[in-house]
Amino acid sequence: ALGTNIARTERDAAERALLTAAQEVARATAQVDQAQAQLDNHLLRAPMAGTVLALTVEPGQTIDTSTVLMTIANLDQLIVETNVDEAYAMQIKAGQSAILQLSGEANTHPGKVSFVSQQVDADTGGLAVELSFESPIHAPVGLTVSTNIVVDERQDAITAPRTAIDRDAVFVVTDGIASRRPVSVIDWPAARLIVTDGLEPGDVLVLDAAAVTDGQAVRVLVP
C-alpha cells in the first residue's frame, strides 16, 4: 500500500509539472504572438516594388497617417511628363509615336504617348501628356527629356528651320542676294516646320531670318 501511494504521489506531481509546463508554453506562445503582432504593426509595406528615391523621416521621429515617409519609384517603367500647348491639344492622342532624347545624349529613343489629360490647365494653357519608352532604359528620375510627338507623316515634305522663318516669309539666297519670299507653313512646336507653299527643293535659305534684310548681299557657307 505504501508503494502504491508513493507511485500515485509521484504520478500526480508529474502531471502537475506537465500541466505547469504546458501553461508556460501557452504563455510563451501568446507572448510571441503578441510580439509578432507588435512587429507587424511597426512594419511598413510599400504598395509597389521599387527604389527609394528620398527618405523624409528619421528614426524615433513621431509620425501620423498624413506623414510622408519616403518616395519610391519603379525605375524599370520610367514615364516622361510634359505639357503641350492647348492650340495643339486636339491633335494629341494616346498611342501616337514619339521620339525621346535624354539630356546629355546624342541618340534618341522610340516612345509612345501613354496618357493624355482630358483637361487643359486654365492657368498655363497646357495639356498634361505622359509618354513611355518602348524599351526599358536606365536614367535618373527628374532628368530632362526632349520630346517630339509624331502627329502626322508626310512623304517628300519640304521643311525649314523655325529660325529661318520670319512670320510668313523666308529669305532665299540667289546669286549671293537674300530675297524675301512669302511661304505657307504648318506651325507646330518643333525645331523644323513643314512648308506647304513658296519653296522648291534645292532652294537655299538664310538660317537666321532675323539677321538679314531683303536684298542684302550674303555669302553661302558650305559645311
Short mmCIF file of C-alpha atoms in Angstrom, two decimals, residues 14 18 45 64 109 113-115 121 124 138-139 143 149-150 167 187 195:
data_model
loop_
_atom_site.label_atom_id
_atom_site.label_comp_id
_atom_site.label_asym_id
_atom_site.label_seq_id
_atom_site.Cartn_x
_atom_site.Cartn_y
_atom_site.Cartn_z
CA ALA A 14 4.49 14.65 -12.74
CA LEU A 18 3.38 18.68 -17.12
CA ARG A 45 4.97 47.71 -46.60
CA ASP A 64 0.88 60.24 -38.14
CA HIS A 109 14.70 56.50 -78.12
CA VAL A 113 2.01 58.64 -75.87
CA SER A 114 0.61 56.68 -72.93
CA PHE A 115 -1.72 59.28 -71.39
CA ASP A 121 -4.75 73.80 -67.22
CA THR A 124 -0.90 77.72 -68.01
CA HIS A 138 18.21 53.33 -67.16
CA ALA A 139 18.15 57.02 -66.28
CA LEU A 143 16.26 64.04 -65.95
CA ILE A 149 5.31 63.57 -80.85
CA VAL A 150 4.53 62.30 -84.34
CA ARG A 167 6.38 85.31 -89.64
CA ASP A 187 3.07 75.71 -87.43
CA VAL A 195 6.46 74.47 -95.76
#
